[in-house]
CSV table of C-alpha atoms in Angstrom, one decimal:
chain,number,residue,atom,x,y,z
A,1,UNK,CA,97.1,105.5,117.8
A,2,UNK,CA,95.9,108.1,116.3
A,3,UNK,CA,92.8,108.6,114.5
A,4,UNK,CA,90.0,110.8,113.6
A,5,UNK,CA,89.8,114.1,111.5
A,6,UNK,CA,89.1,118.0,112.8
A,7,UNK,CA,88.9,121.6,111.9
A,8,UNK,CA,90.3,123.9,113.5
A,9,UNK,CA,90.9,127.8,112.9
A,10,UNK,CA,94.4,129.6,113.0
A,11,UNK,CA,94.6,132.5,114.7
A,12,UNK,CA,96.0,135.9,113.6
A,13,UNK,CA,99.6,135.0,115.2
A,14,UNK,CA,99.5,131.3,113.4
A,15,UNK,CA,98.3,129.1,116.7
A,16,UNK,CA,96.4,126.3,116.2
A,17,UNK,CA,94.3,124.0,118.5
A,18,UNK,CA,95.3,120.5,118.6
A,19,UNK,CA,92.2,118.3,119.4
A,20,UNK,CA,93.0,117.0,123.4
A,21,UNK,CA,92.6,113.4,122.2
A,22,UNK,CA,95.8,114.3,119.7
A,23,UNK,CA,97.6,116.4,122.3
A,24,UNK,CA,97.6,113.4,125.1
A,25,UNK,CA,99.1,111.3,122.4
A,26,UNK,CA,101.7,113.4,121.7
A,27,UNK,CA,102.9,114.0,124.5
A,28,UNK,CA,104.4,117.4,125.9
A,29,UNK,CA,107.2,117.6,122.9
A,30,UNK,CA,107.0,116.2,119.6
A,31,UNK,CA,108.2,117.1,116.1
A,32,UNK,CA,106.7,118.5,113.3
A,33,UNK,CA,107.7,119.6,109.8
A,34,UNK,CA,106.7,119.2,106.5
A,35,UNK,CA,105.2,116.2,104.9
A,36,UNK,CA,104.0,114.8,101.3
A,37,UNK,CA,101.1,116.2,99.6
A,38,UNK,CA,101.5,119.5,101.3
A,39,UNK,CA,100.9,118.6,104.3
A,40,UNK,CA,102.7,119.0,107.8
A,41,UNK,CA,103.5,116.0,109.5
A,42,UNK,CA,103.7,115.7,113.3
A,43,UNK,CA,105.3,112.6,115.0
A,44,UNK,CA,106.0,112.1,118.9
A,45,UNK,CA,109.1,111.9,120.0
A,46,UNK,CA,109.3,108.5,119.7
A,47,UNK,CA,107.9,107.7,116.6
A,48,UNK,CA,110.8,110.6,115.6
A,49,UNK,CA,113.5,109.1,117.3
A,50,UNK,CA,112.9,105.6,116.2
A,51,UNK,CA,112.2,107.5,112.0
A,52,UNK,CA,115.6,108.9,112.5
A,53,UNK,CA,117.2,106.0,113.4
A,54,UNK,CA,116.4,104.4,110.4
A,55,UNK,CA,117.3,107.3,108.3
A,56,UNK,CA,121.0,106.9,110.0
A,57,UNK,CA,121.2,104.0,107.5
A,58,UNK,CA,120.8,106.2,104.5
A,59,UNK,CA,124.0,106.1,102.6
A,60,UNK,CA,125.9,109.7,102.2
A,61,UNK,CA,127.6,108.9,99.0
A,62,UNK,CA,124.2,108.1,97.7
A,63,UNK,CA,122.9,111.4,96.0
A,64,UNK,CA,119.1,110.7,96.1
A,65,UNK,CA,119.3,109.3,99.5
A,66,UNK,CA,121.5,111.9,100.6
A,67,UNK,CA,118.9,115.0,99.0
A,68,UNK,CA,116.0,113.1,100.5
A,69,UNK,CA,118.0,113.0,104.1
A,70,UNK,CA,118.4,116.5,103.8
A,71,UNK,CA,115.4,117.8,102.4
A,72,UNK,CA,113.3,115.8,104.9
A,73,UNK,CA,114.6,116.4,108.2
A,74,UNK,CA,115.8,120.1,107.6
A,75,UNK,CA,111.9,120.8,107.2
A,76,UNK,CA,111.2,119.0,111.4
A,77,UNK,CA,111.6,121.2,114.4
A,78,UNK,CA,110.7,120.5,117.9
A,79,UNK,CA,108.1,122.2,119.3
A,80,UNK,CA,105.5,121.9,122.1
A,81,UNK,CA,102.0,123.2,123.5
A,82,UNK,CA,101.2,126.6,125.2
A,83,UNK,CA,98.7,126.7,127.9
A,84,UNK,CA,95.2,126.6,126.1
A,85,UNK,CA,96.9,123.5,124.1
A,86,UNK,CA,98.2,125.3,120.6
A,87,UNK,CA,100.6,125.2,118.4
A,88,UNK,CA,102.5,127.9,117.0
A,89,UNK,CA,103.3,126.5,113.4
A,90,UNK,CA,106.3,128.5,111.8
A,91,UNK,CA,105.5,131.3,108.4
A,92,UNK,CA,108.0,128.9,106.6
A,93,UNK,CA,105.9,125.4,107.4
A,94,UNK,CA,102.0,127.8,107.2
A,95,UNK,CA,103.7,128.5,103.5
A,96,UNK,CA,104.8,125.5,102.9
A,97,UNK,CA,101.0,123.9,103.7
A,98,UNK,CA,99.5,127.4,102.4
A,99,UNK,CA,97.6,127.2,105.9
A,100,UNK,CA,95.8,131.0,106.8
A,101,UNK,CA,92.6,130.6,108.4
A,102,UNK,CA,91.0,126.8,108.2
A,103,UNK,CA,92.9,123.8,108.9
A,104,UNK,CA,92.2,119.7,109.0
A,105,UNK,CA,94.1,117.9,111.5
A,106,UNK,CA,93.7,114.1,110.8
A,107,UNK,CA,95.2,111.3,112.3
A,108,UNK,CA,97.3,108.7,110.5
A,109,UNK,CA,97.9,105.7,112.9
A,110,UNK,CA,101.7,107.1,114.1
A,111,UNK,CA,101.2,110.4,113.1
A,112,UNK,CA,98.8,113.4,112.9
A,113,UNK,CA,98.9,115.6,109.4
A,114,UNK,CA,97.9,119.3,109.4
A,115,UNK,CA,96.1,120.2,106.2
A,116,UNK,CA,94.8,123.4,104.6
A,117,UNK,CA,91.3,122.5,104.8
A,118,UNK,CA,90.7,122.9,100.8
A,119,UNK,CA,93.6,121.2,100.3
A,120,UNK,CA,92.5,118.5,102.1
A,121,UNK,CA,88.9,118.0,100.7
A,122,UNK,CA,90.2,118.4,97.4
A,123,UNK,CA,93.1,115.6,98.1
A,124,UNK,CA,90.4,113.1,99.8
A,125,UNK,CA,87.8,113.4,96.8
A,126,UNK,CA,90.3,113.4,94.0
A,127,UNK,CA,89.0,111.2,91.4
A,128,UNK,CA,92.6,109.6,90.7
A,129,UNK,CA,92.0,107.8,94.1
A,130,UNK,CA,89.6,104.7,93.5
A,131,UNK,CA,89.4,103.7,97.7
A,132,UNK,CA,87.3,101.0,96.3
A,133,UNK,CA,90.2,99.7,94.2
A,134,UNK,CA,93.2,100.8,96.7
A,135,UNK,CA,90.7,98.6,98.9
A,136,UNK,CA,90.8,95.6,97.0
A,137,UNK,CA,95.0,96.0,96.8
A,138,UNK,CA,95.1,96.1,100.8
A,139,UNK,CA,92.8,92.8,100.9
A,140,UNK,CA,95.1,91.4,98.1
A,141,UNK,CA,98.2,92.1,100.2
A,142,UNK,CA,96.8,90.5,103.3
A,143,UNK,CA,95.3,94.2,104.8
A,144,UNK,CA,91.8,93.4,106.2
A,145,UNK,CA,88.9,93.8,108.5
């Protein structure tokens, strides 16, 4: 499961450092593309292959399901770790995310997400969230500790 949340810099050739405790979880090959909110989502294979299968259900004669099918999957590519345990994400994904120098790499249960680190801090702070509120929904709908 994944969990947690870390900064890490880019280098010049767009290599980023995946925190170990993400990396083991990952596994040597995994997928990543982009997410919601701007942010790049990376799934293990698994979690991928299982995604995808669902997705197979997704009519084709359905136009939104069938632009969502497209525009969602054409944005994943497999990829993997070099030696020192880095990613290179692709221009068209560091665009997409607008990631340059600072990123936060957070952990979402089945997932990780790559954030530009502004991005991020602005997301998690934004006053249209009340976590108090969104708490009280997650209690209501039987989501508790």
């Amino acid at each position: 499961m994944f969990t947690g949340e870390y900064i890490h810099s880019f280098d010049e050739k767009g290599r980023v450092i995946i925190p170990s405790k993400f990396r083991n979880e990952l596994g040597e090959n995994f997928y990543i593309g982009k997410g919601l909110d701007k942010c790049l989502f990376v799934y293990p294979i698994e979690t991928w292959t299982e995604f995808v299968g669902k997705l197979k259900n997704l009519s084709t004669f359905n136009k939104q399901e069938r632009f969502f099918l497209r525009r969602f999957v054409s944005g994943f590519s497999e990829c993997s770790f070099d030696k020192q345990g880095r990613i290179l994400v692709p221009p068209s994904l560091r665009e997409f995310s607008g990631l340059n120098n600072e990123a936060t790499i957070i952990g979402v249960i089945d997932r990780i997400e790559i954030w530009n680190k502004d991005s991020w801090t602005e997301y998690s702070n934004d006053d249209e969230f009340d976590f108090d509120s969104i708490s009280e929904k997650m209690s209501e709908l039987g989501i508790g500790l």
